[in-house]
Tab-separated table of C-alpha atoms and ligand atoms in Angstrom:
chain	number	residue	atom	x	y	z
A	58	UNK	CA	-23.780	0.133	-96.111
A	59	UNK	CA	-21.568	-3.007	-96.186
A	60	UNK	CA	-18.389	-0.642	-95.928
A	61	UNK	CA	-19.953	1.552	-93.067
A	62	UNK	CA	-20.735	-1.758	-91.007
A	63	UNK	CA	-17.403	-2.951	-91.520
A	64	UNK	CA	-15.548	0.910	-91.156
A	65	UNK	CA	-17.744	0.550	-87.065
A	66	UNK	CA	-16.586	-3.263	-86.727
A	67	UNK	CA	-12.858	-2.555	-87.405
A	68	UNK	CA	-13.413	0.828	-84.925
A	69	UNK	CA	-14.748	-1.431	-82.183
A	70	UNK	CA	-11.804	-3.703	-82.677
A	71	UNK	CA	-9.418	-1.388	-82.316
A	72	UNK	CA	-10.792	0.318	-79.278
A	73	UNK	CA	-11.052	-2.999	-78.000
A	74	UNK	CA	-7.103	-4.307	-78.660
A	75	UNK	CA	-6.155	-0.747	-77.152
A	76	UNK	CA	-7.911	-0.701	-74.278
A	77	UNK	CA	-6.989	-4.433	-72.891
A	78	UNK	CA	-4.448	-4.061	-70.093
A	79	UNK	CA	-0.661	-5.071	-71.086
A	80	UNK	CA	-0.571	-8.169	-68.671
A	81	UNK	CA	3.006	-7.497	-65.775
A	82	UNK	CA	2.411	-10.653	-64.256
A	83	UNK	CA	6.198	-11.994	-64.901
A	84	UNK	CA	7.476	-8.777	-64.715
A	85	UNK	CA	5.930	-7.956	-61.236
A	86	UNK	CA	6.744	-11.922	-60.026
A	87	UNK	CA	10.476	-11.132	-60.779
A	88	UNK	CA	10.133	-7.956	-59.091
A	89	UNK	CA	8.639	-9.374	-56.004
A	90	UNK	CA	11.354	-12.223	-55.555
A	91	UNK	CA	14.091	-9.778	-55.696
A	92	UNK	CA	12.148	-7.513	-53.172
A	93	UNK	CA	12.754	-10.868	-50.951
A	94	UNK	CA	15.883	-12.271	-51.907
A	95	UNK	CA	18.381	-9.749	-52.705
A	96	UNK	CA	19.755	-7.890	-49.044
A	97	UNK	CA	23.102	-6.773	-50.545
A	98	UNK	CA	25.506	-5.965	-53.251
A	99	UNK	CA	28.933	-7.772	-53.941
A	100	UNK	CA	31.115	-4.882	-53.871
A	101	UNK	CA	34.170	-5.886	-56.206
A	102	UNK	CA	36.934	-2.830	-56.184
A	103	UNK	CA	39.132	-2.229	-59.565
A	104	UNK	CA	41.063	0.647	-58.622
A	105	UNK	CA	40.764	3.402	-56.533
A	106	UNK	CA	38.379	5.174	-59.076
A	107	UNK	CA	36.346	2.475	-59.517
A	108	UNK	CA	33.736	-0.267	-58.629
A	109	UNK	CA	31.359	-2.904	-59.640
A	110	UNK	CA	28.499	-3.683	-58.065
A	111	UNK	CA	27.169	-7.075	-58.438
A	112	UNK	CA	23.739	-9.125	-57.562
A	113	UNK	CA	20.202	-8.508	-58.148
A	114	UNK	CA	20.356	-6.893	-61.876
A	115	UNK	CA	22.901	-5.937	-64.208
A	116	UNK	CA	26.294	-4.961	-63.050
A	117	UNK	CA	26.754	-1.354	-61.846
A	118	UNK	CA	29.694	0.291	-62.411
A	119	UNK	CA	30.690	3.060	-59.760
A	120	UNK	CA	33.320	5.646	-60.967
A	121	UNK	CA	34.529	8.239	-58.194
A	122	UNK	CA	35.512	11.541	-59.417
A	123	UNK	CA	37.248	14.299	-56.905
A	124	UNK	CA	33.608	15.525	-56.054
A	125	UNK	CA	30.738	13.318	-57.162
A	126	UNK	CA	30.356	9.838	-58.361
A	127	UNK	CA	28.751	8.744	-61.700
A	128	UNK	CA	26.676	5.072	-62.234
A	129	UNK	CA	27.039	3.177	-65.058
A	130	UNK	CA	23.596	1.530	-65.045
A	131	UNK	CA	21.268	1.088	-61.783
A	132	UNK	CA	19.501	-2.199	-61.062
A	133	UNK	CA	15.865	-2.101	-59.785
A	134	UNK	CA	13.946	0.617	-58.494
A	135	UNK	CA	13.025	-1.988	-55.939
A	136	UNK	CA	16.416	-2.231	-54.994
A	137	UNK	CA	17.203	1.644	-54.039
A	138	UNK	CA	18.204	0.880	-50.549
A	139	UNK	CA	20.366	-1.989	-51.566
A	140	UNK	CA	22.470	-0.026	-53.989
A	141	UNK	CA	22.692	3.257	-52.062
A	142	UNK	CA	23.727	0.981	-48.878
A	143	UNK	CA	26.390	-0.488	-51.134
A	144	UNK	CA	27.556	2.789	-52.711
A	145	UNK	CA	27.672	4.201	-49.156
A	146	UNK	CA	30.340	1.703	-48.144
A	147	UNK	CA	32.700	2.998	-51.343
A	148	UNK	CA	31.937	6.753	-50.942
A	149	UNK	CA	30.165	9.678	-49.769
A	150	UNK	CA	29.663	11.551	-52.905
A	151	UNK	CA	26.905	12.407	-54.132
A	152	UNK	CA	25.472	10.820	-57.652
A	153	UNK	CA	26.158	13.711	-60.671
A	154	UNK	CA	24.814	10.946	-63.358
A	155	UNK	CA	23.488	8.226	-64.172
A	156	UNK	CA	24.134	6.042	-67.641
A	157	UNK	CA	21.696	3.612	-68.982
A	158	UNK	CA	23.947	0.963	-70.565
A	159	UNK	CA	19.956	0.144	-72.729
A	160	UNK	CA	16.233	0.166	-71.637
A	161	UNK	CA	16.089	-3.648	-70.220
A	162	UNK	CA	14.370	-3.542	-66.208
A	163	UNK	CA	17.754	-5.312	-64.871
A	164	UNK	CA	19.783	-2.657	-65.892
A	165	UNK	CA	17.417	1.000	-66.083
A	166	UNK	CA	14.825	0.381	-63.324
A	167	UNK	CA	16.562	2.046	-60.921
A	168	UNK	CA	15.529	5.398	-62.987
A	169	UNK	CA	11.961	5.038	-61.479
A	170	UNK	CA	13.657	5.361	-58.337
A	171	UNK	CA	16.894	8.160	-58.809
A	172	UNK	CA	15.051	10.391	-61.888
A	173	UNK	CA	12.731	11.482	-59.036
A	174	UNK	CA	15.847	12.660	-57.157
A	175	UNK	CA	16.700	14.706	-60.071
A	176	UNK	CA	19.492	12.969	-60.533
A	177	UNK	CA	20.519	13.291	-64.739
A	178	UNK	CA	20.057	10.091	-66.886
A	179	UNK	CA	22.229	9.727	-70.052
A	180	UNK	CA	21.519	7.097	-72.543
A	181	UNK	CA	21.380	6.473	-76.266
A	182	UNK	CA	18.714	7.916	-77.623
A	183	UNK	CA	16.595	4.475	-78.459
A	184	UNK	CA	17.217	3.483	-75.207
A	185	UNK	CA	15.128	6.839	-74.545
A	186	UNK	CA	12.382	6.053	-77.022
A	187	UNK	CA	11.780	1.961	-75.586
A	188	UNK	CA	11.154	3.865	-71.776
A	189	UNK	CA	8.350	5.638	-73.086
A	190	UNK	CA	6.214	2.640	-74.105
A	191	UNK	CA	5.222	-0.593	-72.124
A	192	UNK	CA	7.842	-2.520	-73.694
A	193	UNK	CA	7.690	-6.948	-74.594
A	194	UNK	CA	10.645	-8.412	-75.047
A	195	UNK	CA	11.675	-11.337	-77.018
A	196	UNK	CA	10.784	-14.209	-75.193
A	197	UNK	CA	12.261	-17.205	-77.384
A	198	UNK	CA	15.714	-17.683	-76.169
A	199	UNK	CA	15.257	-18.017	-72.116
A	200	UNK	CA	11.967	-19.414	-70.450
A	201	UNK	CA	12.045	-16.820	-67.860
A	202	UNK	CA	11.765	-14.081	-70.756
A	203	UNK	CA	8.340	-15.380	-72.058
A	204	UNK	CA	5.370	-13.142	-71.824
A	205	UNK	CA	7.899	-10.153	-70.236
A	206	UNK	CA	6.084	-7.384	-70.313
A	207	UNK	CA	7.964	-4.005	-69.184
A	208	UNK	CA	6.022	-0.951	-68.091
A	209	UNK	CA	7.024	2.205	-69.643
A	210	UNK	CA	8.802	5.019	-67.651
A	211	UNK	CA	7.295	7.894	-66.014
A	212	UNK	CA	8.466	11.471	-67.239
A	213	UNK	CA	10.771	12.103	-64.384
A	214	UNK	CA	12.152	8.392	-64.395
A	215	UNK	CA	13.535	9.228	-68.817
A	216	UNK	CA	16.822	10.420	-69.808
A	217	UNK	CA	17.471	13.573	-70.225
A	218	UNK	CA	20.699	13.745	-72.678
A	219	UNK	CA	20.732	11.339	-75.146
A	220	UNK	CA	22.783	10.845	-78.263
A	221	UNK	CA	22.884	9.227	-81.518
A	222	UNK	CA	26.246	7.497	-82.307
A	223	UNK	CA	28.909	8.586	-79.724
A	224	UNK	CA	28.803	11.223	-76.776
A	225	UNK	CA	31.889	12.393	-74.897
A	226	UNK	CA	31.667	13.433	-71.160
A	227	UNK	CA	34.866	15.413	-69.052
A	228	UNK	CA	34.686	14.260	-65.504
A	229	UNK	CA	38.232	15.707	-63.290
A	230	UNK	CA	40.854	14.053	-64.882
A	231	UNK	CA	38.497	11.457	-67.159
A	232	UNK	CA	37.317	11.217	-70.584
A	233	UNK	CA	34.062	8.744	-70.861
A	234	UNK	CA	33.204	8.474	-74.256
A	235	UNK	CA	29.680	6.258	-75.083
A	236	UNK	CA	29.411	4.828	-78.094
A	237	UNK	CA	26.416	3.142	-80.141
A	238	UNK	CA	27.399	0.583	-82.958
A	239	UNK	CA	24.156	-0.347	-84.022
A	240	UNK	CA	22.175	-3.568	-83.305
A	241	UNK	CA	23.176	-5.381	-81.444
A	242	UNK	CA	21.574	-6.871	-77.735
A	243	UNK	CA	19.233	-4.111	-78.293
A	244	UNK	CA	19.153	-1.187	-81.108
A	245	UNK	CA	19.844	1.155	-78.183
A	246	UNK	CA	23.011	-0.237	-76.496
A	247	UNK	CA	26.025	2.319	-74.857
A	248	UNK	CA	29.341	1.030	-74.601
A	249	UNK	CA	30.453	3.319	-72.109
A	250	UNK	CA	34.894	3.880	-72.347
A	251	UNK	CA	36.512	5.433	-69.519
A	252	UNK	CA	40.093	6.292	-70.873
A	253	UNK	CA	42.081	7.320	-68.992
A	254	UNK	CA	41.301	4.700	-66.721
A	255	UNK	CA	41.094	1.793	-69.421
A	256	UNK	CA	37.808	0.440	-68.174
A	257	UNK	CA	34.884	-0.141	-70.352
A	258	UNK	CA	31.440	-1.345	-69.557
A	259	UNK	CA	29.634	-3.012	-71.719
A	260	UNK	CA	26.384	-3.438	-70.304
A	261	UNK	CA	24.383	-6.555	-71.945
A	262	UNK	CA	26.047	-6.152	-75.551
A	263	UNK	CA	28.804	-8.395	-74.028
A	264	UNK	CA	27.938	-11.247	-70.965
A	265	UNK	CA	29.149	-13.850	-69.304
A	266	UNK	CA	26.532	-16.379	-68.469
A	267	UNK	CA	26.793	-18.213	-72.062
A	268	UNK	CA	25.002	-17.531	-75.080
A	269	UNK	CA	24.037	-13.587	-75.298
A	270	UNK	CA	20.077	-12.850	-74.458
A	271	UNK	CA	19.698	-10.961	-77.500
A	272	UNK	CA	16.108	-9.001	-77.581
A	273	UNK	CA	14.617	-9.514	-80.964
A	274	UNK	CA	11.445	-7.625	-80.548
A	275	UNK	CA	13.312	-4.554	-79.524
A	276	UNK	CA	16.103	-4.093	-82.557
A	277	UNK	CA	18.555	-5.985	-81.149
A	278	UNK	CA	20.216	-8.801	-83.706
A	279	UNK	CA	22.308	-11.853	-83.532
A	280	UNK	CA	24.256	-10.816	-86.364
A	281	UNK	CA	24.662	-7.179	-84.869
A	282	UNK	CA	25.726	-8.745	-81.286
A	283	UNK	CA	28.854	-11.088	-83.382
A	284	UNK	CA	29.893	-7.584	-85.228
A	285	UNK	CA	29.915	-5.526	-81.861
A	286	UNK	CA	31.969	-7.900	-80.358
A	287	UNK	CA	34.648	-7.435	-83.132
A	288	UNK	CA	34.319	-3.564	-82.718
A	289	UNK	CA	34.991	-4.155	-79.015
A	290	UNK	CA	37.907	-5.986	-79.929
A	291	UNK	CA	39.586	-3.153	-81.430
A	292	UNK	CA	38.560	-0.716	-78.158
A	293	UNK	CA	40.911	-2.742	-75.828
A	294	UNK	CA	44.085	-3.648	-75.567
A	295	UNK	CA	45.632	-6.528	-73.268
A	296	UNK	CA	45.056	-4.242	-70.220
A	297	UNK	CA	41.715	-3.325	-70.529
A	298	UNK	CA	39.349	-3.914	-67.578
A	299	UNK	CA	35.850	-4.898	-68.814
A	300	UNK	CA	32.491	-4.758	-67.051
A	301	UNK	CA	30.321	-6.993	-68.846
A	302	UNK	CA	26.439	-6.773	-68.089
A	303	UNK	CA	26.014	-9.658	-66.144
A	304	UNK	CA	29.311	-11.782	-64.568
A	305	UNK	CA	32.813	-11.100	-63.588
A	306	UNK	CA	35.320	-8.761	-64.543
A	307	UNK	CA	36.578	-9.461	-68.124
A	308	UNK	CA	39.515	-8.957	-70.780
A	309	UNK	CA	40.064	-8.686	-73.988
A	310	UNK	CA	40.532	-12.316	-74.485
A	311	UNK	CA	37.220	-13.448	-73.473
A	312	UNK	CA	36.039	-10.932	-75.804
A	313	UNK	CA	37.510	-13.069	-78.525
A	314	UNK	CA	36.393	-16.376	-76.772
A	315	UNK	CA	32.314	-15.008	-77.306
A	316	UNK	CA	32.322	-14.119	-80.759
A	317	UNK	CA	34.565	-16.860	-82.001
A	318	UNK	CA	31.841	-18.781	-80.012
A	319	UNK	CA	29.116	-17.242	-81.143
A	320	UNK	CA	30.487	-16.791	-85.060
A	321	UNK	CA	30.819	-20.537	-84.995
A	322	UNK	CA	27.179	-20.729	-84.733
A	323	UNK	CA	25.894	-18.503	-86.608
A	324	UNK	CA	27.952	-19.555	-89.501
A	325	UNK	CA	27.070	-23.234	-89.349
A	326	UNK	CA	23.110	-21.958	-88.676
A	327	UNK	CA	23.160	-20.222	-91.412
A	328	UNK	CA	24.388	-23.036	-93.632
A	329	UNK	CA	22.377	-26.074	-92.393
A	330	UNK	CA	19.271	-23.568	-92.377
A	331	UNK	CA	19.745	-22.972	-96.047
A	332	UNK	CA	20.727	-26.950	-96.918
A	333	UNK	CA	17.349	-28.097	-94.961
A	334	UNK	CA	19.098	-29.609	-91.677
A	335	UNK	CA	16.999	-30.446	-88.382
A	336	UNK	CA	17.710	-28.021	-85.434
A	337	UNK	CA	19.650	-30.923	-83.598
A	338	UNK	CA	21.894	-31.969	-86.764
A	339	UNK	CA	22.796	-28.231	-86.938
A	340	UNK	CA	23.475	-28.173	-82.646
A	341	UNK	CA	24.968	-31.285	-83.274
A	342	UNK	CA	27.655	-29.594	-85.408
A	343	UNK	CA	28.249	-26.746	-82.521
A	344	UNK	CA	30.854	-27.648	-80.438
A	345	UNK	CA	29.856	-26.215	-77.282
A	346	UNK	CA	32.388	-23.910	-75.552
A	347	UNK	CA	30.069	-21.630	-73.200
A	348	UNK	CA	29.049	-24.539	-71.196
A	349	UNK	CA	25.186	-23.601	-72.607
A	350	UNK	CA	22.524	-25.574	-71.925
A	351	UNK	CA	21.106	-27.666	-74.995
A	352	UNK	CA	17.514	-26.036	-74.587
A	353	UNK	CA	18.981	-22.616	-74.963
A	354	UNK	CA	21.274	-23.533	-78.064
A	355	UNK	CA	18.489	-25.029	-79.991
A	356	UNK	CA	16.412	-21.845	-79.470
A	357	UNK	CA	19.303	-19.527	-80.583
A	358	UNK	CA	19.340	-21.473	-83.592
A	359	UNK	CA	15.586	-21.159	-83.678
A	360	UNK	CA	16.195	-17.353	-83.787
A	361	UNK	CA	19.003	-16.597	-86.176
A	362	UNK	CA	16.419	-18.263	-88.028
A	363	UNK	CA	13.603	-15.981	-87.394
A	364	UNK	CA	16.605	-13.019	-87.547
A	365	UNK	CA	17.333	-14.288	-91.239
A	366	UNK	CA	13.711	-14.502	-92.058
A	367	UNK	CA	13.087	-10.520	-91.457
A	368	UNK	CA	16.429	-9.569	-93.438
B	424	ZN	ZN1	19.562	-6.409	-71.346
C-alpha cells in the first residue's frame, strides 16, 4: 500500500515538474530591446566575395557566389528586416543557404524567420538536436546569461542537412568545408572554411570581447574551447581572414593571443584548485591580457572548477 501511495505521489510530481511553463522572461526582455535598439547592420566588406555583417547578434558572414548568396549564421528572427535591408545593399541574390555556426538565439534565431521561406539550414548535427528542445544555458560566467531560457525551434525553422564531423559544400568556384572538433563553446559548433577564398568563420568557438562565453549546460567545455583554438591554429596561415562570432575581423595571431590567454588560466586554475587556493589568490596569479573584467575572471575560474568536477 505504502509503495502504491508513493508509485501516485512520485506520478503527481512528475506531471507537475512537466507541466510548469519554462519561464522566457530574459530571453523575451533581450528580444524586445533589440526590437528597439538595433535599426541597422555595420556592413564591413572583405573582398568582393564577401561580407560581414555586424550589430544586434552574432556576426553574419555573407559569401556571394555567381548566382545566389549563402549566410554564415543569421541573427534574430526579430531582426529579418534589418539583415535583409543590409544584405540588399551588398547584392541582389537570392539566399541558397543558410549555416548555423551552433544553436545559441544570437547566432540561429533568424531560422524562425528564413526556414519558413524555405530557405535550407545546414548545421552540425547537435546544433540540430539543442533546436528541438527549450534550451537553458549556462548562466555562471555573464550576469546577463542567468535564468536564459531558449525556446525550441519550430519544424520549419530546423536544419535540414546536418553532419557529424566535417561536411564539404561546392559553391562556383568555392570549396566550404565545416568542420566539428568536439566541445568546445558548445558540443555542436561549425567552423565553417572557405578555401579558396582563405576566410574562415568561426562563429562563438573563437571571440573577441575577452574571456570566451563557454555554455556548460549545453556540452560546451573550457578545456575543449583552449584545444579548438590550437586546431584553428593549424587551419590558417598568416593570410587568413577570420570572422570570429562576436568582434572584428581577426588573424591568425590573435588566435594565438586567446588560447595562450586562456591556457594561462586554466593551467594555474587547475593547480591552485588542487593545492586549496582562494578564487582571488588564483586571479591574483592571472595576469590579465583580455582587458576582462574581475567579476567575469573569478567566475571562469568558478567554472573550470565545476568543468573539472564532472570529468
Ligand atoms: Zn554562442
Amino acid at each position: 500500500m505504502k509503495n502504491i501511495k508513493l508509485t501516485i505521489l512520485l506520478a503527481l510530481f512528475h506531471l507537475a515538474s512537466y507541466s510548469q511553463k519554462p519561464n522566457f522572461s530574459v530571453y523575451n526582455n533581450q528580444i524586445n530591446l533589440l526590437k528597439q535598439e538595433v535599426k541597422y547592420f555595420k556592413i564591413e566588406k572583405i573582398n568582393n566575395k564577401f561580407y560581414m555583417l555586424l550589430g544586434g547578434g552574432g556576426n553574419v558572414g555573407v559569401f556571394i557566389s555567381d548566382e545566389e548568396v549563402i549566410l554564415i549564421d543569421n541573427k534574430y528572427e526579430i531582426l529579418e528586416d534589418v539583415l535583409m535591408a543590409s544584405l540588399r545593399e551588398i547584392t541582389d541574390k537570392p539566399i541558397k543557404y543558410i549555416i548555423n555556426t551552433h544553436f545559441h538565439h544570437d547566432h540561429s534565431d533568424g531560422n524562425r524567420a528564413f526556414g519558413k521561406q524555405g530557405i535550407p539550414i545546414i548545421s552540425h548535427q547537435n546544433a540540430k538536436k539543442r533546436m528541438m528542445e527549450d534550451i537553458e544555458l549556462y548562466g555562471g560566467i555573464y550576469s546577463s546569461i542567468k535564468d536564459f531560457i531558449q525556446p525550441k525551434y519550430d519544424r520549419t525553422s530546423l536544419p535540414v542537412f546536418t553532419y557529424e564531423s566535417k561536411m564539404s559544400i561546392s559553391q562556383g568556384n568555392e570549396e566550404i568545408e565545416l568542420y566539428n572538433f568536439g566541445k568546445a563553446h558548445t558540443d555542436g559548433d561549425s567552423v565553417v572554411v572557405f578555401k579558396n577564398n582563405n576566410i574562415i568563420h568561426t562563429g562563438d568557438a573563437f571571440v573577441r570581447y575577452g574571456y570566451p562565453y563557454v555554455d556548460l549546460n549545453n556540452g560546451g567545455s573550457i578545456k575543449g574551447l583552449i584545444d579548438f583554438l590550437g586546431t584553428l591554429e593549424l587551419l590558417c596561415d598568416d593570410n587568413t581572414i577570420i570572422i570570429p562570432g562576436h568582434g572584428g575581423l581577426s588573424k591568425k595571431e590573435d588566435v594565438t593571443k586567446l588560447k595562450n590567454a586562456l591556457d594561462d588560466l586554466y593551467t594555474k586554475s587547475v593547480i591552485g584548485l588542487k593545492n586549496g587556493l582562494s578564487y582571488s589568490e588564483i586571479s591574483d596569479s592571472i595576469e590579465e591580457t583580455l582587458n576582462e573584467n574581475l567579476t567575469v575572471k573569478l567566475n571562469y575560474i568558478k567554472t573550470i572548477e565545476l568543468e573539472l568536477s564532472r570529468d
